[in-house]
mmCIF file of C-alpha atoms and ligand atoms in Angstrom:
data_model
loop_
_atom_site.group_PDB
_atom_site.id
_atom_site.type_symbol
_atom_site.label_atom_id
_atom_site.label_comp_id
_atom_site.label_asym_id
_atom_site.label_seq_id
_atom_site.Cartn_x
_atom_site.Cartn_y
_atom_site.Cartn_z
ATOM 1 C CA MET A 29 0.151 0.022 -0.091
ATOM 2 C CA GLN A 30 1.241 3.529 -0.781
ATOM 3 C CA LEU A 31 0.121 6.610 0.885
ATOM 4 C CA GLU A 32 -0.832 9.687 -0.763
ATOM 5 C CA GLU A 33 0.530 13.309 -0.045
ATOM 6 C CA MET A 34 -2.033 14.876 2.107
ATOM 7 C CA GLY A 35 -3.062 17.913 0.205
ATOM 8 C CA ALA A 36 -2.881 15.949 -3.024
ATOM 9 C CA PHE A 37 -5.201 13.306 -1.440
ATOM 10 C CA PHE A 38 -8.038 15.802 -0.819
ATOM 11 C CA SER A 39 -7.489 17.774 -4.200
ATOM 12 C CA ALA A 40 -7.883 14.590 -5.992
ATOM 13 C CA ARG A 41 -11.189 13.959 -4.318
ATOM 14 C CA ALA A 42 -12.374 17.505 -4.411
ATOM 15 C CA ASP A 43 -15.363 16.910 -6.828
ATOM 16 C CA ILE A 44 -17.008 14.446 -4.499
ATOM 17 C CA TYR A 45 -15.649 15.679 -1.252
ATOM 18 C CA ASP A 46 -18.628 17.498 0.458
ATOM 19 C CA LYS A 47 -21.077 14.701 -0.178
ATOM 20 C CA LYS A 48 -18.752 11.856 0.719
ATOM 21 C CA GLN A 49 -17.585 13.509 3.778
ATOM 22 C CA ILE A 50 -21.218 14.082 5.188
ATOM 23 C CA GLU A 51 -22.132 10.424 4.398
ATOM 24 C CA ASN A 52 -18.874 9.104 6.021
ATOM 25 C CA ILE A 53 -19.575 11.048 9.378
ATOM 26 C CA GLY A 54 -23.216 10.048 9.476
ATOM 27 C CA GLY A 55 -24.697 13.502 8.550
ATOM 28 C CA PRO A 56 -24.220 17.122 9.152
ATOM 29 C CA GLY A 57 -24.866 17.071 12.869
ATOM 30 C CA LEU A 58 -21.256 17.211 13.947
ATOM 31 C CA TYR A 59 -20.781 20.497 11.988
ATOM 32 C CA ASP A 60 -24.248 21.999 13.417
ATOM 33 C CA ALA A 61 -23.114 21.178 16.790
ATOM 34 C CA ALA A 62 -19.558 22.158 16.607
ATOM 35 C CA ALA A 63 -20.528 25.726 15.544
ATOM 36 C CA GLY A 64 -22.731 25.834 18.534
ATOM 37 C CA TYR A 65 -19.709 25.456 20.908
ATOM 38 C CA LEU A 66 -17.998 28.530 19.758
ATOM 39 C CA PRO A 67 -17.906 31.510 22.355
ATOM 40 C CA GLY A 68 -20.865 33.826 21.802
ATOM 41 C CA ASN A 69 -18.373 36.935 21.029
ATOM 42 C CA THR A 70 -16.596 34.951 18.361
ATOM 43 C CA SER A 71 -15.519 37.612 15.698
ATOM 44 C CA VAL A 72 -12.130 36.588 14.711
ATOM 45 C CA LEU A 73 -11.802 32.753 14.091
ATOM 46 C CA LEU A 74 -8.735 30.456 13.130
ATOM 47 C CA ASP A 75 -9.913 27.216 11.299
ATOM 48 C CA LEU A 76 -7.168 24.549 11.053
ATOM 49 C CA GLY A 77 -7.891 22.064 8.183
ATOM 50 C CA CYS A 78 -10.823 23.900 6.912
ATOM 51 C CA GLY A 79 -10.897 22.011 3.640
ATOM 52 C CA SER A 80 -14.012 23.021 1.609
ATOM 53 C CA GLY A 81 -15.696 24.866 4.640
ATOM 54 C CA LEU A 82 -18.253 22.329 5.757
ATOM 55 C CA GLU A 83 -17.791 23.611 9.441
ATOM 56 C CA LEU A 84 -17.881 27.184 8.262
ATOM 57 C CA GLU A 85 -21.355 26.939 6.717
ATOM 58 C CA ARG A 86 -22.628 26.568 10.253
ATOM 59 C CA VAL A 87 -20.273 28.977 11.771
ATOM 60 C CA PHE A 88 -21.652 31.692 9.152
ATOM 61 C CA THR A 89 -25.181 30.868 10.188
ATOM 62 C CA ARG A 90 -24.248 31.885 13.788
ATOM 63 C CA PHE A 91 -21.717 34.698 13.026
ATOM 64 C CA PRO A 92 -22.235 35.892 9.785
ATOM 65 C CA ASN A 93 -19.787 38.672 9.996
ATOM 66 C CA ALA A 94 -16.875 36.601 11.472
ATOM 67 C CA GLU A 95 -13.419 37.016 10.107
ATOM 68 C CA VAL A 96 -11.880 33.698 9.488
ATOM 69 C CA VAL A 97 -8.311 32.560 8.864
ATOM 70 C CA CYS A 98 -8.570 29.390 7.061
ATOM 71 C CA ILE A 99 -5.524 27.143 6.734
ATOM 72 C CA ASP A 100 -5.383 23.902 4.545
ATOM 73 C CA LEU A 101 -2.776 22.129 2.406
ATOM 74 C CA SER A 102 -5.349 21.074 -0.371
ATOM 75 C CA GLU A 103 -5.619 23.595 -3.214
ATOM 76 C CA GLY A 104 -8.614 21.802 -4.619
ATOM 77 C CA LEU A 105 -10.653 22.096 -1.361
ATOM 78 C CA LEU A 106 -9.647 25.652 -0.696
ATOM 79 C CA LYS A 107 -11.035 26.581 -4.187
ATOM 80 C CA LEU A 108 -14.465 25.002 -3.348
ATOM 81 C CA LEU A 109 -14.109 27.168 -0.049
ATOM 82 C CA LEU A 110 -13.615 30.261 -1.907
ATOM 83 C CA ASP A 111 -16.441 29.728 -4.422
ATOM 84 C CA LYS A 112 -18.704 28.757 -1.452
ATOM 85 C CA PHE A 113 -18.172 32.114 0.425
ATOM 86 C CA PRO A 114 -17.435 34.896 -1.998
ATOM 87 C CA ALA A 115 -18.584 37.643 0.311
ATOM 88 C CA LYS A 116 -17.327 36.387 3.632
ATOM 89 C CA LYS A 117 -14.131 37.911 5.340
ATOM 90 C CA LEU A 118 -11.871 35.021 4.679
ATOM 91 C CA THR A 119 -7.977 34.619 4.794
ATOM 92 C CA VAL A 120 -7.134 31.632 2.866
ATOM 93 C CA LEU A 121 -3.860 30.153 3.425
ATOM 94 C CA GLN A 122 -2.515 27.085 1.528
ATOM 95 C CA ALA A 123 0.103 26.014 4.253
ATOM 96 C CA ASP A 124 0.853 23.449 6.856
ATOM 97 C CA TYR A 125 -0.808 24.199 10.225
ATOM 98 C CA PHE A 126 2.148 22.835 12.146
ATOM 99 C CA GLU A 127 4.597 25.043 10.187
ATOM 100 C CA TYR A 128 2.412 28.371 10.171
ATOM 101 C CA SER A 129 3.190 30.998 12.853
ATOM 102 C CA TYR A 130 0.100 32.090 14.522
ATOM 103 C CA PRO A 131 0.042 35.613 16.010
ATOM 104 C CA ASP A 132 -0.341 35.568 19.966
ATOM 105 C CA CYS A 133 -3.445 36.365 21.582
ATOM 106 C CA SER A 134 -5.285 36.977 18.414
ATOM 107 C CA PHE A 135 -8.302 34.750 17.904
ATOM 108 C CA ASP A 136 -11.564 34.474 19.942
ATOM 109 C CA ALA A 137 -11.784 30.899 18.882
ATOM 110 C CA VAL A 138 -9.724 27.986 17.122
ATOM 111 C CA ILE A 139 -11.984 25.398 15.238
ATOM 112 C CA SER A 140 -10.916 22.307 13.695
ATOM 113 C CA ALA A 141 -13.184 19.483 12.028
ATOM 114 C CA GLU A 142 -11.995 16.206 11.076
ATOM 115 C CA SER A 143 -8.491 17.128 10.506
ATOM 116 C CA LEU A 144 -6.257 16.452 13.396
ATOM 117 C CA HIS A 145 -6.631 12.834 13.450
ATOM 118 C CA HIS A 146 -3.988 12.383 11.022
ATOM 119 C CA TYR A 147 -1.066 13.019 13.509
ATOM 120 C CA PHE A 148 0.795 11.490 16.367
ATOM 121 C CA LYS A 149 0.292 12.774 19.715
ATOM 122 C CA GLU A 150 3.700 14.415 20.035
ATOM 123 C CA LYS A 151 3.133 16.567 17.084
ATOM 124 C CA LYS A 152 -0.206 17.476 18.259
ATOM 125 C CA LEU A 153 0.946 18.568 21.646
ATOM 126 C CA SER A 154 3.173 21.237 20.064
ATOM 127 C CA LEU A 155 0.026 22.401 17.908
ATOM 128 C CA TYR A 156 -2.094 22.506 21.000
ATOM 129 C CA GLU A 157 0.484 24.744 22.726
ATOM 130 C CA LYS A 158 0.533 27.183 19.564
ATOM 131 C CA ILE A 159 -3.268 27.198 19.492
ATOM 132 C CA HIS A 160 -3.340 28.104 23.051
ATOM 133 C CA ARG A 161 -0.830 30.874 22.827
ATOM 134 C CA SER A 162 -2.804 32.303 19.685
ATOM 135 C CA LEU A 163 -6.186 32.481 21.567
ATOM 136 C CA LYS A 164 -7.472 35.743 23.471
ATOM 137 C CA PRO A 165 -7.484 35.358 27.120
ATOM 138 C CA SER A 166 -10.939 33.974 27.252
ATOM 139 C CA GLY A 167 -10.761 32.154 23.940
ATOM 140 C CA ARG A 168 -11.702 28.612 23.190
ATOM 141 C CA PHE A 169 -10.514 25.641 21.194
ATOM 142 C CA VAL A 170 -13.272 23.680 19.486
ATOM 143 C CA ASN A 171 -11.933 20.166 17.967
ATOM 144 C CA ALA A 172 -14.545 18.139 16.207
ATOM 145 C CA ASP A 173 -12.808 14.917 15.160
ATOM 146 C CA TYR A 174 -12.543 11.203 14.602
ATOM 147 C CA ILE A 175 -11.471 9.484 17.773
ATOM 148 C CA ALA A 176 -10.238 5.820 18.734
ATOM 149 C CA ARG A 177 -12.198 3.497 20.833
ATOM 150 C CA ASP A 178 -9.265 2.381 22.901
ATOM 151 C CA GLU A 179 -5.556 2.087 23.224
ATOM 152 C CA GLU A 180 -5.482 -1.137 21.468
ATOM 153 C CA GLU A 181 -6.819 0.548 18.347
ATOM 154 C CA VAL A 182 -4.177 3.322 18.584
ATOM 155 C CA ILE A 183 -1.404 0.780 19.041
ATOM 156 C CA ARG A 184 -2.564 -1.237 16.019
ATOM 157 C CA THR A 185 -2.798 1.791 13.857
ATOM 158 C CA LEU A 186 0.449 3.165 14.807
ATOM 159 C CA ALA A 187 2.013 -0.309 13.887
ATOM 160 C CA GLU A 188 0.314 -0.260 10.648
ATOM 161 C CA TYR A 189 1.313 3.449 9.688
ATOM 162 C CA ASP A 190 4.995 2.452 10.557
ATOM 163 C CA GLN A 191 4.813 -0.462 8.534
ATOM 164 C CA ILE A 192 3.487 1.119 5.406
ATOM 165 C CA MET A 193 5.976 4.176 5.899
ATOM 166 C CA ARG A 194 8.946 1.886 6.121
ATOM 167 C CA ASN A 195 7.755 -0.043 2.997
ATOM 168 C CA MET A 196 7.635 3.336 1.273
ATOM 169 C CA GLY A 197 11.089 4.286 2.528
ATOM 170 C CA ASN A 198 10.168 6.827 5.383
ATOM 171 C CA PRO A 199 9.859 9.603 2.953
ATOM 172 C CA PRO A 200 9.627 13.245 4.065
ATOM 173 C CA GLY A 201 6.367 15.025 4.054
ATOM 174 C CA LEU A 202 2.690 14.604 5.312
ATOM 175 C CA TYR A 203 0.800 11.558 4.138
ATOM 176 C CA HIS A 204 -2.827 10.521 4.385
ATOM 177 C CA PHE A 205 -3.437 8.078 6.882
ATOM 178 C CA ASP A 206 -5.875 7.956 9.944
ATOM 179 C CA ILE A 207 -4.311 7.755 13.508
ATOM 180 C CA PRO A 208 -7.046 8.728 15.897
ATOM 181 C CA LEU A 209 -6.131 9.078 19.420
ATOM 182 C CA THR A 210 -8.530 8.334 22.393
ATOM 183 C CA SER A 211 -10.791 10.905 24.151
ATOM 184 C CA GLU A 212 -8.618 10.672 27.137
ATOM 185 C CA THR A 213 -5.435 11.105 25.169
ATOM 186 C CA GLU A 214 -6.885 14.350 23.472
ATOM 187 C CA LEU A 215 -8.095 15.741 26.925
ATOM 188 C CA SER A 216 -4.778 15.190 28.487
ATOM 189 C CA LEU A 217 -3.015 16.842 25.512
ATOM 190 C CA MET A 218 -5.315 20.088 25.819
ATOM 191 C CA ILE A 219 -4.421 20.242 29.615
ATOM 192 C CA LYS A 220 -0.691 19.697 29.006
ATOM 193 C CA ALA A 221 -0.845 22.297 26.251
ATOM 194 C CA GLY A 222 -1.889 24.895 28.917
ATOM 195 C CA PHE A 223 -5.629 24.852 28.700
ATOM 196 C CA ALA A 224 -7.543 25.596 32.131
ATOM 197 C CA ARG A 225 -10.334 23.328 31.217
ATOM 198 C CA ALA A 226 -11.073 20.642 28.595
ATOM 199 C CA SER A 227 -14.115 18.457 27.931
ATOM 200 C CA MET A 228 -15.561 15.981 25.575
ATOM 201 C CA GLU A 229 -18.888 17.393 25.005
ATOM 202 C CA ARG A 230 -20.775 15.069 22.660
ATOM 203 C CA ARG A 231 -20.075 12.129 20.427
ATOM 204 C CA PHE A 232 -21.151 11.551 16.831
ATOM 205 C CA GLY A 233 -20.503 8.043 15.729
ATOM 206 C CA ASN A 234 -16.725 7.625 15.649
ATOM 207 C CA SER A 235 -16.070 11.362 16.222
ATOM 208 C CA ALA A 236 -16.526 13.692 19.118
ATOM 209 C CA ILE A 237 -16.412 17.318 19.686
ATOM 210 C CA PHE A 238 -13.925 18.746 22.397
ATOM 211 C CA THR A 239 -13.826 22.022 23.957
ATOM 212 C CA ALA A 240 -10.818 23.560 25.735
ATOM 213 C CA ASP A 241 -10.865 26.947 27.324
ATOM 214 C CA LYS A 242 -7.757 29.194 27.753
HETATM 215 C C1 SAM B 2 -11.161 15.300 6.438
HETATM 216 S S1 SAM B 2 -10.607 16.991 5.780
HETATM 217 C C2 SAM B 2 -11.787 17.846 6.828
HETATM 218 C C3 SAM B 2 -11.976 19.244 6.154
HETATM 219 C C4 SAM B 2 -13.116 20.086 6.856
HETATM 220 N N1 SAM B 2 -12.648 20.592 8.002
HETATM 221 C C5 SAM B 2 -14.246 19.106 6.882
HETATM 222 O O1 SAM B 2 -14.512 18.875 8.003
HETATM 223 O O2 SAM B 2 -14.924 19.010 6.019
HETATM 224 C C6 SAM B 2 -9.094 17.139 6.437
HETATM 225 C C7 SAM B 2 -8.519 18.436 6.071
HETATM 226 O O3 SAM B 2 -7.304 18.592 6.805
HETATM 227 C C8 SAM B 2 -6.273 19.147 6.062
HETATM 228 N N2 SAM B 2 -5.100 18.908 6.515
HETATM 229 C C9 SAM B 2 -4.463 17.842 7.035
HETATM 230 N N3 SAM B 2 -3.456 18.021 7.531
HETATM 231 C C10 SAM B 2 -3.096 19.295 7.442
HETATM 232 C C11 SAM B 2 -1.789 20.318 7.923
HETATM 233 N N4 SAM B 2 -0.814 19.863 8.476
HETATM 234 N N5 SAM B 2 -2.109 21.376 7.680
HETATM 235 C C12 SAM B 2 -3.153 22.081 6.846
HETATM 236 N N6 SAM B 2 -4.292 21.360 6.389
HETATM 237 C C13 SAM B 2 -4.112 20.016 6.750
HETATM 238 C C14 SAM B 2 -6.639 18.334 4.680
HETATM 239 O O4 SAM B 2 -5.787 18.896 3.507
HETATM 240 C C15 SAM B 2 -8.061 18.371 4.580
HETATM 241 O O5 SAM B 2 -8.569 19.340 3.891
#
């Protein structure tokens, strides 16, 4: 098995992405609910792995005038996003959210949907620290993402990923593969990153919505 480079994986599927994604996660409920956990005063938002903006459709229903910084690797999905929201205040960056330097204390909230489950916990901790620093003092991180049932699933998945990458000769770069973590690990990473409070709010099939307050 060969893994595809992350941005290219999603761009190659851009024409069917929205329909397939909603089917895969069992309907739009996760997106409706995630927008509901943003703070009531959200006017400046950062979206990590925004894709075509499925979560933003719901965000704009609640906050039509929000300014959103949107980061994603996939050129194809970012094109869909720009077509969907021609009149919204978007800053769209085709970039790796691990590499991008976020301004400190700048966002009312950071949202991410169905994107962070592609990464190891060590990599996520440093990202959660950056998210924490980028939030205003009463800011909130809302992460709606695919999670693992238990540690056994995590260990199995990591071993599979390791084997595939070794077969591919461990190329540098980001490759598409799902590495969901357990809800316990997610919450402990948020607290380790400096958040004062973190909780799992709701489950939607294999996904869950987490909130973490600065
Ligand atoms: C399953 S899609 C989710 C997109 C959108 N948030 C949604 O829920 O429909 C995952 C997205 O994360 C993006 N992504 C993955 N890793 C990324 C990274 N390191 N930096 C920026 N975007 C990333 C992919 O390009 C892809 O668009």
